[in-house]
Amino acid sequence: MESTTIAAVAADLSDPRAGLRAVSSLRVLADTLELKQVEAALRAGMSWQEIAYALGVSRQAVHKKYAKRVDPTIPVPRRTS
């Protein structure tokens, strides 16, 4: 199913079971896309702080969530202070 169709099902309150399944599918999609964007940001040379700011979370939160999940071939910036 296409993401716009899934979003429509998630927004439709007439069938809560289908809506909840759609919300769950959207959450998986969003998590997958977020990881891909974090990896793209690291490849582009962005710091964990810059990524965190873009996501609206703390540097610690984004690092904790993604440090061990990103592609190990990506050079990850290290804090200097």
mmCIF file of C-alpha atoms in Angstrom:
data_model
loop_
_atom_site.group_PDB
_atom_site.id
_atom_site.type_symbol
_atom_site.label_atom_id
_atom_site.label_comp_id
_atom_site.label_asym_id
_atom_site.label_seq_id
_atom_site.Cartn_x
_atom_site.Cartn_y
_atom_site.Cartn_z
ATOM 1 C CA MET A 1 0.000 0.000 0.000
ATOM 2 C CA GLU A 2 1.242 3.509 -0.804
ATOM 3 C CA SER A 3 2.162 5.797 2.109
ATOM 4 C CA THR A 4 -0.537 8.343 1.238
ATOM 5 C CA THR A 5 -3.141 5.585 1.307
ATOM 6 C CA ILE A 6 -1.811 4.339 4.638
ATOM 7 C CA ALA A 7 -1.961 7.895 6.011
ATOM 8 C CA ALA A 8 -5.582 8.192 4.869
ATOM 9 C CA VAL A 9 -6.471 4.938 6.649
ATOM 10 C CA ALA A 10 -4.646 6.146 9.778
ATOM 11 C CA ALA A 11 -6.660 9.382 9.743
ATOM 12 C CA ASP A 12 -10.006 7.635 9.206
ATOM 13 C CA LEU A 13 -11.643 7.199 12.595
ATOM 14 C CA SER A 14 -14.407 4.878 11.387
ATOM 15 C CA ASP A 15 -12.312 1.685 11.719
ATOM 16 C CA PRO A 16 -9.964 1.914 14.711
ATOM 17 C CA ARG A 17 -8.356 -1.505 14.088
ATOM 18 C CA ALA A 18 -7.349 -0.573 10.544
ATOM 19 C CA GLY A 19 -6.342 2.889 11.744
ATOM 20 C CA LEU A 20 -4.066 1.511 14.440
ATOM 21 C CA ARG A 21 -2.425 -0.901 11.994
ATOM 22 C CA ALA A 22 -1.883 1.997 9.603
ATOM 23 C CA VAL A 23 -0.383 4.153 12.359
ATOM 24 C CA SER A 24 1.988 1.316 13.206
ATOM 25 C CA SER A 25 3.009 1.010 9.543
ATOM 26 C CA LEU A 26 3.609 4.752 9.324
ATOM 27 C CA ARG A 27 5.765 4.610 12.457
ATOM 28 C CA VAL A 28 7.963 1.924 10.883
ATOM 29 C CA LEU A 29 8.209 3.964 7.684
ATOM 30 C CA ALA A 30 9.077 7.152 9.581
ATOM 31 C CA ASP A 31 11.738 5.367 11.647
ATOM 32 C CA THR A 32 13.276 3.864 8.513
ATOM 33 C CA LEU A 33 13.314 7.216 6.720
ATOM 34 C CA GLU A 34 14.754 8.972 9.774
ATOM 35 C CA LEU A 35 17.655 6.504 9.932
ATOM 36 C CA LYS A 36 18.343 7.002 6.214
ATOM 37 C CA GLN A 37 18.344 10.787 6.691
ATOM 38 C CA VAL A 38 20.653 10.556 9.723
ATOM 39 C CA GLU A 39 23.049 8.460 7.645
ATOM 40 C CA ALA A 40 22.834 10.973 4.789
ATOM 41 C CA ALA A 41 23.533 13.809 7.230
ATOM 42 C CA LEU A 42 26.587 12.032 8.631
ATOM 43 C CA ARG A 43 27.854 11.359 5.104
ATOM 44 C CA ALA A 44 27.395 15.075 4.388
ATOM 45 C CA GLY A 45 29.609 15.895 7.366
ATOM 46 C CA MET A 46 26.940 17.062 9.787
ATOM 47 C CA SER A 47 27.652 16.692 13.496
ATOM 48 C CA TRP A 48 25.420 14.881 15.957
ATOM 49 C CA GLN A 49 24.506 18.317 17.348
ATOM 50 C CA GLU A 50 23.384 19.555 13.921
ATOM 51 C CA ILE A 51 21.358 16.401 13.320
ATOM 52 C CA ALA A 52 19.783 16.687 16.761
ATOM 53 C CA TYR A 53 18.843 20.316 16.140
ATOM 54 C CA ALA A 54 17.203 19.393 12.817
ATOM 55 C CA LEU A 55 15.209 16.625 14.543
ATOM 56 C CA GLY A 56 14.268 18.809 17.519
ATOM 57 C CA VAL A 57 15.947 16.572 20.105
ATOM 58 C CA SER A 58 19.130 16.655 22.182
ATOM 59 C CA ARG A 59 22.511 15.563 20.850
ATOM 60 C CA GLN A 60 22.537 12.829 23.459
ATOM 61 C CA ALA A 61 19.129 11.521 22.353
ATOM 62 C CA VAL A 62 20.026 11.304 18.666
ATOM 63 C CA HIS A 63 23.420 9.772 19.415
ATOM 64 C CA LYS A 64 21.905 7.182 21.751
ATOM 65 C CA LYS A 65 19.244 6.247 19.182
ATOM 66 C CA TYR A 66 21.494 6.039 16.119
ATOM 67 C CA ALA A 67 25.182 5.667 17.025
ATOM 68 C CA LYS A 68 25.040 1.858 16.878
ATOM 69 C CA ARG A 69 22.483 1.664 14.042
ATOM 70 C CA VAL A 70 24.175 3.714 11.330
ATOM 71 C CA ASP A 71 26.135 2.085 8.535
ATOM 72 C CA PRO A 72 29.580 1.340 10.052
ATOM 73 C CA THR A 73 31.315 2.514 6.872
ATOM 74 C CA ILE A 74 30.142 6.098 7.480
ATOM 75 C CA PRO A 75 32.797 8.260 9.156
ATOM 76 C CA VAL A 76 31.117 9.510 12.323
ATOM 77 C CA PRO A 77 32.251 12.868 13.745
ATOM 78 C CA ARG A 78 33.753 12.789 17.229
ATOM 79 C CA ARG A 79 33.338 15.488 19.832
ATOM 80 C CA THR A 80 36.440 17.542 20.360
ATOM 81 C CA SER A 81 35.354 19.120 23.648
#
